[in-house]
């Protein structure tokens, strides 16, 4: 069962969501909110699988609200404005319910959420302390990790950066060796994000990083080709 909350500043829209959630056997509505501040506080303090979120609210834009969340549940937008659809999916929304929607359309959205949820249950992640709280980082979202003296910067494929107190050695020991490789005293990269390797440089989607002399053989072995220069 999906634990969810709803945020909408329209009372009628909120009542409809509450009723549809009550009728659906796969949904457990934990709480509903008309206040973005109260909803954010609840998400910070509780485990929430799914968020039903209006976009055009008086206090805040729903898309910006979601982007600012530190812990992000799966997301279904509910809005009367179809022009937000493209921007909505840019934040990886599972579905986009255009008001007014009926219970059948609501149920199809839940089916999509369930399919996504199953994929994330066993999704490996790393838990680090950042900005005075524990932050969950899925390993498949990491592009590379950079040493910053007593800290490391974790670069996500989305462009987001998470700074945490750690050494590179300690971080490397926490990562699966079949998915990450250290290429330099200052860099660990996700092997799945490597686009190419030539001239002693590893090309990632957003970085071109030099391979250190001490790590060159490991990178060569990764590519399985001793002729690579």
Coordinates of C-alpha atoms in Angstrom, one line a residue:
X1 CA 0.0 0.0 0.0
X2 CA 1.2 3.5 -0.9
X3 CA 1.5 6.0 1.9
X4 CA 0.6 9.3 0.5
X5 CA -0.3 12.9 1.2
X6 CA -2.2 15.6 -0.8
X7 CA -1.4 19.3 -1.1
X8 CA -4.0 21.6 -2.8
X9 CA -5.2 25.0 -1.7
X10 CA -8.6 24.4 -3.3
X11 CA -11.0 22.8 -0.7
X12 CA -13.2 21.0 -3.4
X13 CA -10.1 19.6 -5.2
X14 CA -8.7 18.4 -1.9
X15 CA -12.0 16.7 -0.9
X16 CA -12.1 14.8 -4.2
X17 CA -8.6 13.6 -3.7
X18 CA -9.4 12.5 -0.2
X19 CA -12.5 10.6 -1.4
X20 CA -10.7 8.9 -4.3
X21 CA -7.8 7.9 -2.0
X22 CA -10.4 6.4 0.4
X23 CA -12.0 4.4 -2.4
X24 CA -8.7 3.0 -3.8
X25 CA -7.4 -0.2 -2.0
X26 CA -3.7 0.5 -2.9
X27 CA -3.6 4.0 -1.3
X28 CA -3.3 5.0 2.3
X29 CA -3.8 8.8 2.7
X30 CA -1.8 9.8 5.7
X31 CA -2.8 13.5 5.6
X32 CA -4.0 16.3 3.4
X33 CA -2.9 19.9 3.4
X34 CA -3.9 23.3 2.1
X35 CA -0.7 24.9 3.5
X36 CA 2.6 24.2 1.7
X37 CA 4.5 25.0 4.9
X38 CA 2.7 22.3 6.9
X39 CA 3.0 19.8 4.0
X40 CA 6.8 20.4 3.8
X41 CA 7.1 19.9 7.6
X42 CA 5.2 16.7 7.4
X43 CA 7.3 15.3 4.5
X44 CA 10.5 16.2 6.4
X45 CA 9.3 14.3 9.5
X46 CA 7.5 11.3 8.0
X47 CA 8.0 8.6 5.4
X48 CA 5.8 9.4 2.4
X49 CA 5.7 7.3 -0.7
X50 CA 3.6 9.5 -2.9
X51 CA 2.6 13.2 -3.1
X52 CA -0.4 14.5 -4.9
X53 CA 0.5 18.1 -5.6
X54 CA -1.4 21.1 -7.1
X55 CA 0.8 23.4 -9.2
X56 CA -0.9 26.8 -9.3
X57 CA -1.3 27.7 -5.6
X58 CA -1.5 31.1 -4.0
X59 CA 1.4 30.7 -1.6
X60 CA 3.8 28.8 -3.9
X61 CA 4.2 27.2 -7.3
X62 CA 3.9 23.4 -6.8
X63 CA 6.9 22.7 -9.1
X64 CA 9.2 25.0 -7.1
X65 CA 7.8 23.5 -3.9
X66 CA 8.8 20.0 -5.0
X67 CA 12.2 21.1 -6.3
X68 CA 13.0 22.5 -2.8
X69 CA 12.0 19.3 -0.9
X70 CA 15.0 17.5 0.6
X71 CA 13.2 14.2 0.7
X72 CA 11.3 13.6 -2.5
X73 CA 8.4 11.1 -2.7
X74 CA 7.0 9.9 -5.9
X75 CA 4.9 12.7 -7.5
X76 CA 1.6 13.1 -9.2
X77 CA 0.6 16.6 -10.2
X78 CA -3.0 17.6 -10.0
X79 CA -3.8 20.9 -11.8
X80 CA -6.3 22.7 -14.0
X81 CA -3.5 24.2 -16.2
X82 CA -2.3 21.9 -18.9
X83 CA 0.4 24.4 -19.9
X84 CA 2.5 23.2 -16.9
X85 CA 2.7 19.6 -18.2
X86 CA 6.2 19.8 -19.8
X87 CA 7.7 21.6 -16.8
X88 CA 6.0 19.1 -14.5
X89 CA 7.5 16.1 -16.1
X90 CA 11.0 17.8 -15.9
X91 CA 10.9 17.1 -12.2
X92 CA 10.2 13.4 -12.9
X93 CA 6.5 13.4 -12.1
X94 CA 4.9 10.0 -12.5
X95 CA 1.7 11.4 -13.9
X96 CA -0.1 14.6 -14.5
X97 CA -3.8 14.7 -13.6
X98 CA -5.7 17.5 -15.4
X99 CA -8.7 18.8 -13.4
X100 CA -11.4 17.8 -13.4
X101 CA -10.5 14.1 -13.4
X102 CA -12.6 11.1 -12.5
X103 CA -11.9 8.0 -10.4
X104 CA -10.9 6.0 -13.4
X105 CA -8.2 8.4 -14.4
X106 CA -7.1 8.6 -10.8
X107 CA -6.8 4.8 -10.7
X108 CA -4.6 4.8 -13.9
X109 CA -2.3 7.2 -12.2
X110 CA -2.0 4.9 -9.2
X111 CA -1.1 2.0 -11.5
X112 CA 1.8 4.1 -12.9
X113 CA 2.9 4.9 -9.4
X114 CA 2.8 1.3 -8.4
X115 CA 5.0 0.3 -11.3
X116 CA 7.5 3.0 -10.5
X117 CA 7.4 2.1 -6.8
X118 CA 8.3 -1.5 -7.4
X119 CA 11.4 -0.5 -9.3
X120 CA 12.6 1.7 -6.4
X121 CA 12.1 -0.8 -3.6
X122 CA 15.4 -2.5 -4.1
X123 CA 17.2 0.5 -5.6
X124 CA 20.6 0.8 -3.9
X125 CA 21.3 4.1 -2.2
X126 CA 23.8 5.9 0.0
X127 CA 22.8 7.8 3.2
X128 CA 25.0 10.8 4.0
X129 CA 24.8 13.6 6.5
X130 CA 24.4 16.9 4.6
X131 CA 23.0 20.3 5.6
X132 CA 22.3 19.1 9.1
X133 CA 20.3 16.1 8.1
X134 CA 20.5 12.6 6.7
X135 CA 20.1 12.6 2.9
X136 CA 19.3 9.6 0.8
X137 CA 21.2 9.4 -2.5
X138 CA 20.4 6.7 -5.1
X139 CA 23.6 5.3 -6.5
X140 CA 22.3 5.3 -10.1
X141 CA 21.9 9.1 -9.8
X142 CA 25.6 9.7 -9.0
X143 CA 27.9 10.9 -11.8
X144 CA 31.1 11.4 -9.9
X145 CA 32.5 12.2 -6.4
X146 CA 35.1 14.9 -5.9
X147 CA 37.5 15.3 -3.0
X148 CA 37.4 18.6 -1.1
X149 CA 40.0 18.2 1.7
X150 CA 37.9 16.9 4.7
X151 CA 34.7 16.9 2.6
X152 CA 33.5 15.2 -0.6
X153 CA 31.3 16.7 -3.3
X154 CA 28.8 14.2 -4.7
X155 CA 27.8 15.3 -8.2
X156 CA 24.5 13.9 -9.3
X157 CA 23.6 13.5 -13.0
X158 CA 20.9 16.1 -12.5
X159 CA 23.6 18.7 -11.8
X160 CA 22.8 18.8 -8.1
X161 CA 25.8 18.8 -5.7
X162 CA 25.7 17.2 -2.2
X163 CA 28.5 18.1 0.2
X164 CA 29.3 15.8 3.1
X165 CA 32.1 15.3 5.6
X166 CA 34.1 12.2 4.5
X167 CA 37.4 11.1 3.1
X168 CA 37.7 9.6 -0.4
X169 CA 38.9 6.3 1.1
X170 CA 35.9 6.1 3.4
X171 CA 33.5 6.9 0.6
X172 CA 35.1 4.4 -1.8
X173 CA 34.7 1.7 0.8
X174 CA 30.9 2.4 1.0
X175 CA 30.4 2.1 -2.8
X176 CA 30.1 -1.2 -4.8
X177 CA 33.4 -1.7 -6.7
X178 CA 31.5 -3.1 -9.7
X179 CA 29.7 0.3 -10.2
X180 CA 32.3 2.9 -9.1
X181 CA 36.0 3.3 -9.9
X182 CA 38.6 5.7 -8.5
X183 CA 40.4 7.3 -11.4
X184 CA 42.4 10.0 -9.5
X185 CA 43.3 10.9 -5.9
X186 CA 40.5 13.5 -6.2
X187 CA 37.8 11.6 -8.2
X188 CA 35.6 8.5 -8.1
X189 CA 33.3 8.0 -11.0
X190 CA 30.3 5.9 -11.7
X191 CA 31.3 3.4 -14.4
X192 CA 27.9 3.5 -16.0
X193 CA 28.4 7.2 -16.6
X194 CA 31.6 6.9 -18.5
X195 CA 31.1 7.8 -22.1
X196 CA 34.6 7.4 -23.4
X197 CA 38.3 7.0 -22.3
X198 CA 41.1 8.4 -24.4
X199 CA 44.3 10.5 -23.9
X200 CA 44.2 9.5 -20.2
X201 CA 40.9 11.3 -19.7
X202 CA 37.6 9.9 -18.8
X203 CA 34.6 11.6 -20.4
X204 CA 31.4 11.8 -18.4
X205 CA 28.2 13.6 -19.4
X206 CA 29.2 16.8 -17.5
X207 CA 32.9 16.3 -16.8
X208 CA 36.2 15.5 -18.5
X209 CA 38.5 14.1 -15.8
X210 CA 42.2 13.2 -16.0
X211 CA 43.2 9.7 -14.9
X212 CA 45.9 9.6 -12.2
X213 CA 49.1 7.6 -12.8
X214 CA 48.4 5.3 -9.8
X215 CA 44.9 4.5 -11.2
X216 CA 45.6 4.1 -14.9
X217 CA 45.9 0.4 -14.9
X218 CA 42.6 0.0 -13.1
X219 CA 40.9 2.1 -15.8
X220 CA 42.6 0.1 -18.5
X221 CA 41.4 -3.1 -16.9
X222 CA 37.8 -1.7 -16.7
X223 CA 37.8 -1.3 -20.4
X224 CA 39.4 -4.7 -20.9
X225 CA 41.8 -3.3 -23.5
X226 CA 45.5 -2.9 -22.7
X227 CA 46.0 -1.1 -26.0
X228 CA 44.1 1.9 -24.9
X229 CA 46.4 4.9 -24.6

